[in-house]
Every structure is written in C-alpha cells, then in structure tokens.
mmCIF file of C-alpha atoms in Angstrom:
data_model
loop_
_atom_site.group_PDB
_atom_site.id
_atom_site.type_symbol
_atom_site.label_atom_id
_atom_site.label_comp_id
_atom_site.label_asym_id
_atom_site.label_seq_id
_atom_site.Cartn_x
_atom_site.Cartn_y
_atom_site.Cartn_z
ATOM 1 C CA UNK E 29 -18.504 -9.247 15.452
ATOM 2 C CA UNK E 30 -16.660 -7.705 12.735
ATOM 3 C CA UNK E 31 -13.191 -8.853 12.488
ATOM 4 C CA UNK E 32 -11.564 -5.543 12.387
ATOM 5 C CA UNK E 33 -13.608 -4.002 15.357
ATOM 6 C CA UNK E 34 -12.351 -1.428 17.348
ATOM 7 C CA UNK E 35 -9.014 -1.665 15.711
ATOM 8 C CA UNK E 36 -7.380 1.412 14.220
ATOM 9 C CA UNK E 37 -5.474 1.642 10.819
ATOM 10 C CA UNK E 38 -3.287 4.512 8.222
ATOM 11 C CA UNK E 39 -3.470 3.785 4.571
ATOM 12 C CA UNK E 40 -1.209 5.900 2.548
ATOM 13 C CA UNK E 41 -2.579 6.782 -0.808
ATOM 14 C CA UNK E 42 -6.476 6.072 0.410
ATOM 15 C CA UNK E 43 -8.044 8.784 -1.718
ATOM 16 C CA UNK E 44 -8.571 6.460 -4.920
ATOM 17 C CA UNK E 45 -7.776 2.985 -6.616
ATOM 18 C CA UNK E 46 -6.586 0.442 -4.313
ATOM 19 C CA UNK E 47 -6.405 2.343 -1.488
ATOM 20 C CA UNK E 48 -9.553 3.707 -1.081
ATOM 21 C CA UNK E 49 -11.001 -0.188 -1.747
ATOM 22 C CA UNK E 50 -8.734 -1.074 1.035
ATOM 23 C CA UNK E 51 -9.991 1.708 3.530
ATOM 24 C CA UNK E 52 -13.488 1.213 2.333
ATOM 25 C CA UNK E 53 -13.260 -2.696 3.069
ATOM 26 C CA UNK E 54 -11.570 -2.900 6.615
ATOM 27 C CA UNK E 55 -14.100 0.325 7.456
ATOM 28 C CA UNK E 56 -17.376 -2.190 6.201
ATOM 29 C CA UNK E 57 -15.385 -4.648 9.216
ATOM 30 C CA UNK E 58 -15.486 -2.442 11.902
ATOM 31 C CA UNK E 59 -12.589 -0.921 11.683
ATOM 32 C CA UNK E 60 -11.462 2.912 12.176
ATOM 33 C CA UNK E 61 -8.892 4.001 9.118
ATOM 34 C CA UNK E 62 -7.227 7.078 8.070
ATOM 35 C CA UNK E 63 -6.686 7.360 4.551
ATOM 36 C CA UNK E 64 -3.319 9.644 3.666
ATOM 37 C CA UNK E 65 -3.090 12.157 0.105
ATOM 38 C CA UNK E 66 -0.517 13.602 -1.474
ATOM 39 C CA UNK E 67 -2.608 16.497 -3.075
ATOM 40 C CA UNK E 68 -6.338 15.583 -3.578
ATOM 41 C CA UNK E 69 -8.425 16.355 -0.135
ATOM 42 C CA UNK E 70 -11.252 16.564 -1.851
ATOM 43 C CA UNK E 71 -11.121 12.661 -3.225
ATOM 44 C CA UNK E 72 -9.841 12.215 0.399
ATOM 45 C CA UNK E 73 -12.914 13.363 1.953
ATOM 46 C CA UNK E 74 -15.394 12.189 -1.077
ATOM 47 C CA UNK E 75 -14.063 8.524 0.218
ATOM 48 C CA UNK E 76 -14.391 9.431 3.845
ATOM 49 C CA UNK E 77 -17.725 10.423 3.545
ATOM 50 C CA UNK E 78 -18.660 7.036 2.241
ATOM 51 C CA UNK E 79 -16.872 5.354 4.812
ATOM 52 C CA UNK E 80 -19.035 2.823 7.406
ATOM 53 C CA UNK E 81 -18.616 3.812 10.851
ATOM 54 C CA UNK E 82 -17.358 6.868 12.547
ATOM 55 C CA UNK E 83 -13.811 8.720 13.694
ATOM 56 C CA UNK E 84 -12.599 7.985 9.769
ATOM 57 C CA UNK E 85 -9.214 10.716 9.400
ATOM 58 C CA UNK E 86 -7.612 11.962 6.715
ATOM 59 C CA UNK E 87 -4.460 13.677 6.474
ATOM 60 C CA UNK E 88 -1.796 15.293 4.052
ATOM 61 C CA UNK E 89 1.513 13.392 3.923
ATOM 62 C CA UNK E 90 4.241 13.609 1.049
ATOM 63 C CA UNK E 91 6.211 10.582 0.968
ATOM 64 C CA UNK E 92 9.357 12.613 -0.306
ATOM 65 C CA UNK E 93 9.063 14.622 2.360
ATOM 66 C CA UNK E 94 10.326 13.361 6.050
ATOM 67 C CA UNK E 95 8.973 16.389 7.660
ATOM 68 C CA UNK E 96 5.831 15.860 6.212
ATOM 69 C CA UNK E 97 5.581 12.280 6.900
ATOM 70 C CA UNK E 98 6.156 12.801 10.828
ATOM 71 C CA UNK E 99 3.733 15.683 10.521
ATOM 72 C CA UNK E 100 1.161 13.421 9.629
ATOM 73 C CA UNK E 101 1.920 10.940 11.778
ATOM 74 C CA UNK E 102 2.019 12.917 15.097
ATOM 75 C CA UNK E 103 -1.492 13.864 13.775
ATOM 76 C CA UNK E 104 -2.694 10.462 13.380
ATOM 77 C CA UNK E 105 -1.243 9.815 16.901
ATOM 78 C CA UNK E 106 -2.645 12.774 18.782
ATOM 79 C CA UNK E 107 -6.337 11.725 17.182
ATOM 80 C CA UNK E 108 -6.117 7.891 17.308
ATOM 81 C CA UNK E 109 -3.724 7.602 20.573
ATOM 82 C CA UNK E 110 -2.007 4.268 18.533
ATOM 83 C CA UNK E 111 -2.778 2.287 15.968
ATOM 84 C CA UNK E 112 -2.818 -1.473 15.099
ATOM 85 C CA UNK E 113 -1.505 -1.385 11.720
ATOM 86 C CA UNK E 114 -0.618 0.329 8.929
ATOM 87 C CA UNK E 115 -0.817 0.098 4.774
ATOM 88 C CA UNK E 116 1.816 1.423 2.577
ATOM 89 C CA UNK E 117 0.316 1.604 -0.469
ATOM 90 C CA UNK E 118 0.737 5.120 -1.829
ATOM 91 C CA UNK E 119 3.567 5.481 -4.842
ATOM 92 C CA UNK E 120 4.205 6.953 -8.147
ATOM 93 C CA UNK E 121 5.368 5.576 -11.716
ATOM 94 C CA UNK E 122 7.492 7.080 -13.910
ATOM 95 C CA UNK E 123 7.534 5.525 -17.209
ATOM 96 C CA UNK E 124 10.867 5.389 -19.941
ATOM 97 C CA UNK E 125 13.255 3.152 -21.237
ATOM 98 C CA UNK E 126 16.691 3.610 -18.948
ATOM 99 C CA UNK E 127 18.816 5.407 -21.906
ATOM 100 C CA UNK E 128 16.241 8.347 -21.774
ATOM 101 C CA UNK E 129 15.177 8.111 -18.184
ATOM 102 C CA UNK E 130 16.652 11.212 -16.388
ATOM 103 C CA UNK E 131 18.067 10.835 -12.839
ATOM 104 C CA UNK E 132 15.508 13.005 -11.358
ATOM 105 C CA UNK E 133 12.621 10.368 -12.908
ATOM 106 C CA UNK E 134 14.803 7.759 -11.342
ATOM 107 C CA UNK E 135 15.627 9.233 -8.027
ATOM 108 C CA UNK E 136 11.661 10.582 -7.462
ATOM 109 C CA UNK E 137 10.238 7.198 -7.903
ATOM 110 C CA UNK E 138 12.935 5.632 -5.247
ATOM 111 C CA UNK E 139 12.387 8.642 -2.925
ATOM 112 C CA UNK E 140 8.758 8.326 -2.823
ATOM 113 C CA UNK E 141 8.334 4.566 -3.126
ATOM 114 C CA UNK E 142 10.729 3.114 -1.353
ATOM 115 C CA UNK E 143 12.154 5.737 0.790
ATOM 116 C CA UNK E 144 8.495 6.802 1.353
ATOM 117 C CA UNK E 145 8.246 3.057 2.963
ATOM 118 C CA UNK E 146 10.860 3.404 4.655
ATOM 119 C CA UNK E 147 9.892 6.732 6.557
ATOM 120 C CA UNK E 148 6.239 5.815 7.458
ATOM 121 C CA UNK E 149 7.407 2.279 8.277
ATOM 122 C CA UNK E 150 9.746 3.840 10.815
ATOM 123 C CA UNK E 151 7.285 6.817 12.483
ATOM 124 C CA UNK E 152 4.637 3.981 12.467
ATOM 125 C CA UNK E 153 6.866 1.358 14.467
ATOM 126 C CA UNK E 154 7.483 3.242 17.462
ATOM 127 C CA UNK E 155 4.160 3.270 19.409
ATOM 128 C CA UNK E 156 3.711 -0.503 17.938
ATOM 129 C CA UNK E 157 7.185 -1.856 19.866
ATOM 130 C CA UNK E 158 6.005 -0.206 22.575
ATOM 131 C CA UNK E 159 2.712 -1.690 22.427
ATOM 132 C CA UNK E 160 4.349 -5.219 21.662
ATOM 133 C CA UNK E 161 1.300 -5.671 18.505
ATOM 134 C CA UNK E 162 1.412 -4.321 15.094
ATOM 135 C CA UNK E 163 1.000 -5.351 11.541
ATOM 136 C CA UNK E 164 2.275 -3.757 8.587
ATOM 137 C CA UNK E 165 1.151 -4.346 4.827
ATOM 138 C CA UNK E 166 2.980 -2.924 2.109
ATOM 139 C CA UNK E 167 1.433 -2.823 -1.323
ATOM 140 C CA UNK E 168 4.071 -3.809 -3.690
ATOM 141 C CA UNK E 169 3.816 -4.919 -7.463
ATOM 142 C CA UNK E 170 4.063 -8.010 -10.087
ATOM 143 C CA UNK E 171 6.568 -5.506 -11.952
ATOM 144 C CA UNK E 172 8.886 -6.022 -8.816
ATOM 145 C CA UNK E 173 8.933 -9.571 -9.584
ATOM 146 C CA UNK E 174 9.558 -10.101 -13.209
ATOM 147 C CA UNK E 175 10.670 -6.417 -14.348
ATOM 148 C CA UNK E 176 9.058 -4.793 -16.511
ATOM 149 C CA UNK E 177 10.838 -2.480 -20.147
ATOM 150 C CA UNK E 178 10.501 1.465 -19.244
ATOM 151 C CA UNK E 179 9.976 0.499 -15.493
ATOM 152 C CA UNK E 180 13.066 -0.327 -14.251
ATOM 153 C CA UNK E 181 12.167 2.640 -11.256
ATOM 154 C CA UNK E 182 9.398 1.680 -10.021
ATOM 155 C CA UNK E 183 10.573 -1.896 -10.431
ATOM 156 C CA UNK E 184 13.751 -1.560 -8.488
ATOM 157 C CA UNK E 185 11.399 0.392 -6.065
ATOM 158 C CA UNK E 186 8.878 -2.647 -5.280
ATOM 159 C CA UNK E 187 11.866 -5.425 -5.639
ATOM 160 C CA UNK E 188 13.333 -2.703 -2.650
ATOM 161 C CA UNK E 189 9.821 -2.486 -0.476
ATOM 162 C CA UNK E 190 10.073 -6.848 -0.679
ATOM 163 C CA UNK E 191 13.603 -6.553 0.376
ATOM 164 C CA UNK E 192 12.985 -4.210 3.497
ATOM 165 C CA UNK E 193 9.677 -5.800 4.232
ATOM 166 C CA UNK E 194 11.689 -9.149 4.895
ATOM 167 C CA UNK E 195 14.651 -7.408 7.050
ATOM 168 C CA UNK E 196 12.456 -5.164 9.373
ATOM 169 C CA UNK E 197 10.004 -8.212 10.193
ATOM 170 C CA UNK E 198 13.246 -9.820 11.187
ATOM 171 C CA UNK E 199 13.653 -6.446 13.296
ATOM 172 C CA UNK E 200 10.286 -6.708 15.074
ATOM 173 C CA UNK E 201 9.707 -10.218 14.775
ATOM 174 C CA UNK E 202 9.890 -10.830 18.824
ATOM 175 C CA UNK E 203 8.052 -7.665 19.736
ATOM 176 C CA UNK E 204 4.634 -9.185 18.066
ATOM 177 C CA UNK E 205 4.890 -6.959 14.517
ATOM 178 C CA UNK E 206 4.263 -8.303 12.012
ATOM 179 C CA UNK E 207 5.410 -7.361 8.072
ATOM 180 C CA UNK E 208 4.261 -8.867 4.663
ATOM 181 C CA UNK E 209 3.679 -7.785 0.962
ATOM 182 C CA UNK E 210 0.615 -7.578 -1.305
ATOM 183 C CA UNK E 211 1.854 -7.731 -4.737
ATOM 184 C CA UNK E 212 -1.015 -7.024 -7.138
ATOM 185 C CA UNK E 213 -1.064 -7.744 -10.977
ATOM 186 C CA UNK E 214 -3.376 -5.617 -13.335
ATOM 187 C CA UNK E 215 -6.077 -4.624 -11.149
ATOM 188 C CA UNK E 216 -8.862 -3.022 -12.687
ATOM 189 C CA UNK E 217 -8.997 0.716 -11.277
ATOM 190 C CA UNK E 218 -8.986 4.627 -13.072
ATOM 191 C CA UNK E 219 -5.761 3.778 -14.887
ATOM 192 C CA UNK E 220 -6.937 0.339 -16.733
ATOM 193 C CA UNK E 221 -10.667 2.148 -17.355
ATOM 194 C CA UNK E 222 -8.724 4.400 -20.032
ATOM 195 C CA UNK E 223 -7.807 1.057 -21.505
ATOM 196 C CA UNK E 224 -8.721 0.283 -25.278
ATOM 197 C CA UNK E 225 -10.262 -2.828 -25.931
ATOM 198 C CA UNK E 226 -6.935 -3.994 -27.774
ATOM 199 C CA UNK E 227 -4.928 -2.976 -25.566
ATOM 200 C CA UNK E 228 -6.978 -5.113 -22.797
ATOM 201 C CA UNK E 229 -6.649 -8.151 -24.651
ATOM 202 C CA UNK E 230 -2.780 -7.561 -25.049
ATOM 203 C CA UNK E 231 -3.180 -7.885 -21.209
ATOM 204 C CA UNK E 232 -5.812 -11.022 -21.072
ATOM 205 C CA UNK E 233 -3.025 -12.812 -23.264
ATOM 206 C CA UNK E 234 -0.462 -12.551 -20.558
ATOM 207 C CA UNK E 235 -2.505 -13.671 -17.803
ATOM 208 C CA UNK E 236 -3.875 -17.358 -17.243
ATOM 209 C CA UNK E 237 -7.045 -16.602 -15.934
ATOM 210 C CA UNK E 238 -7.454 -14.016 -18.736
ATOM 211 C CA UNK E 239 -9.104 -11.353 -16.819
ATOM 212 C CA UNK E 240 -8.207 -8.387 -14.408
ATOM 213 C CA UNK E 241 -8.392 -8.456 -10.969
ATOM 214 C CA UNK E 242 -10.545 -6.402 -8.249
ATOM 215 C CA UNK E 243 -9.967 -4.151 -5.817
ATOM 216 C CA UNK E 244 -11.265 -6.144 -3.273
ATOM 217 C CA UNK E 245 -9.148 -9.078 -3.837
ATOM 218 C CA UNK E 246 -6.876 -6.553 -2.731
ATOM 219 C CA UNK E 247 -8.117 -5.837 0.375
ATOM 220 C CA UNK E 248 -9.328 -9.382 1.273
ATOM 221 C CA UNK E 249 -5.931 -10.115 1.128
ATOM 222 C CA UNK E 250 -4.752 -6.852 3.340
ATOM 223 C CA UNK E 251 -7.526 -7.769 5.811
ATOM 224 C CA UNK E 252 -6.265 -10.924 6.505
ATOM 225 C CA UNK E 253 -2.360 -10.024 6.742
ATOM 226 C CA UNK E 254 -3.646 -7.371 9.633
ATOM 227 C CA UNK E 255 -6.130 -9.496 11.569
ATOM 228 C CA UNK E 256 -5.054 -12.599 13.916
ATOM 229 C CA UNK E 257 -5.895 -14.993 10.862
ATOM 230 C CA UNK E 258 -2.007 -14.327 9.799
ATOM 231 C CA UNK E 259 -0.684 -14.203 13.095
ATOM 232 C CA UNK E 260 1.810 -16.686 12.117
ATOM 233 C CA UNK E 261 2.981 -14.835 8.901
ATOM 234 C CA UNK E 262 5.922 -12.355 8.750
ATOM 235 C CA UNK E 263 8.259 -11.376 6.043
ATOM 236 C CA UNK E 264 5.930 -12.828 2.964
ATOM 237 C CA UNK E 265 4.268 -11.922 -0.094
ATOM 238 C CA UNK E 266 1.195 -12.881 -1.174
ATOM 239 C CA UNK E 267 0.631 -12.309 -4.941
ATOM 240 C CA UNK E 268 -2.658 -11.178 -6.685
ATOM 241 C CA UNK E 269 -2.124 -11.343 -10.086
ATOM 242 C CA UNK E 270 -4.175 -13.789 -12.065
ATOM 243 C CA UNK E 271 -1.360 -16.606 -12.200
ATOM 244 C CA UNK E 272 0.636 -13.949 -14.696
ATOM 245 C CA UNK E 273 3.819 -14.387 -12.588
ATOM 246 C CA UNK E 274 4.186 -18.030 -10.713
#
C-alpha cells in the first residue's frame, strides 16, 4: 500500500519546479493533490494531466490576495470535504541591493511569501483542528538561513515562514497538527537550466558535494514530514542543500 493512500493534499505553486515534483511524487503514492497557480492554468492542467490516480484539482489562488486565498480554499473544501495536509510552497523573488530596492519590491515579496503563508496556513487549519490530524510543510529557503546580497526580501520572507512555522506548531501542537520546514539549496529546475556553464561552477564551488540538487529530494523529504513516519516532528527544518549551509 502506498504510503500516501487515500489521503488528500493542496500544494500552492504546483504548476512547475518544485511544486509540481512535489504533487507529482505524493500523486505516484497514492495520494489525491490539488496543485494551486497564480496565473498559468494551462501548466496547471499540463501537470494534472500527468498526474497518477484520479480526483487531481487545480485551482486559482493569489497569495496577495485574502479573498482569493479563501476562494480557493472553500473550493478545495467543497470538492475534497477536508484535507490531511497542506504545502506552502508557492512565492516570488525580487532581486536588488536594499539602497535601490523600492518599497513596493519589498512589501510584494513579504505580502506574497510570508503573508501568503500566513493566510493559507490559517484557511487550511480550521477543518484540521476540527479533525484533530493535519500536517503542514512549508517550503522555505537556504537564503533564509545565511542571507543572501540583493535578497534581503525574500530572505527576511523565508527567515519569517521558519519563525511562524515554529509558533503555530506550538499553536496546534495538542490538536495532532503538525508544522515543519523544507529549506532547499540550488535545486536544479527552469531557473538553474538558463544557467551558463560558469556560472554553474560559481555554484559547485560553494557547495560541498559540488552538485545541484533534485526535485525529488524535495519531495522525499515533504512526503515524509506529511506521512506518520514524522509523527513525532513539529516546529523543524530539514535542509536540502548539498552541505552549502551547516
């Protein structure tokens, strides 16, 4: 028996990269997803249709937008009845050095990152204290460890995502939920593809193990921190990165 069967699961940001590896992986274990987009239904649905199993979802949400997010949500709801856990792993960068950064850069990457968290955290909670069962993997970053020059948004946005994860899974902790981090190093995906060869081995000589990681160590690792296998886990962060931050 699959180790996901019958269970039910939202991943924010599903239609490419990481996400869609992470839909794709707990879909191969039995497992019936919905994969959230910002503005691509047609990746959303290319991904779907590749999915194993039936039932697979997909729905609009803006993570900016609160209205939006519990729009999607009572969607998800009405078609799955409840879920068993849910993936934030949608977000945005916006890349400059702080003197040039405008507020707006600053304030969109916080809004949608972190705030983003925040609100589909919250709609997702509800049914799960109810149900007394829940687990809740957020997809954070090596950049909110160690920082990172012309990042300091979407760094102070995954240092913020560790910092909630820790408080809500002291929250929920005696209702059964469950809530830990995946923070991911360079991953290869559609961003490092466009890569130059130099600029690849800039990143090699940075990381002990001198290579990029998959998608599916990814996953693995958000597989686990949703099935029983972490039951005693809450508030952690398990970092996929190569050994380029220790």
């Amino acid at each position: 028996m699959n180790s996901h069967q019958g269970k039910s699961y939202v991943i924010t940001g599903g239609s490419r990269g990481i996400g869609a590896g992470i839909a794709t992986h707990l879909a191969d274990e039995g497992a019936r997803v919905c994969i959230t987009y910002s503005s691509r239904p047609d990746s959303a649905e290319a991904v779907l249709s590749k999915l194993k199993g039936e039932d697979h979802l997909s729905v609009q949400l803006k993570l900016e937008d609160e209205s939006s997010v519990n729009e999607a949500f009572k969607t998800i709801f009405n078609t799955f009845g409840t879920i068993d856990g849910l993936v934030n792993n949608a977000g945005i960068t916006s890349d400059q050095i702080l003197l040039r950064m405008k507020s707006d850069e600053f304030k969109k990457v916080i809004n949608t990152n972190l705030n983003g968290t925040f609100l589909c955290t919250k709609a997702a909670l509800r049914p799960m204290l109810k149900a007394k069962a829940g687990s809740i993997v957020n997809i954070t970053s090596v950049i909110g460890q160690t920082g990172n020059a012309g990042q300091a948004n979407y760094a102070a946005s995954k240092a913020g995502i560790e910092a909630f994860t820790k408080s809500v899974a002291q929250e929920v902790a005696s209702r059964n939920i469950r809530l830990n981090c995946v923070a991911p190093g360079f991953i290869e995906t559609e961003m490092t593809d466009i890569l130059t060869p130099e600029q690849k081995q800039e990143i090699f000589a940075q990381i002990p193990m001198k290579q990029l990681g998959e998608v599916l160590d990814i996953a693995q690792a958000v597989s686990f921190l949703l099935s029983n296998k972490s039951k005693y886990m809450t508030g952690q962060t398990i970092s996929i990165n190569g050994g380029l931050f220790m």
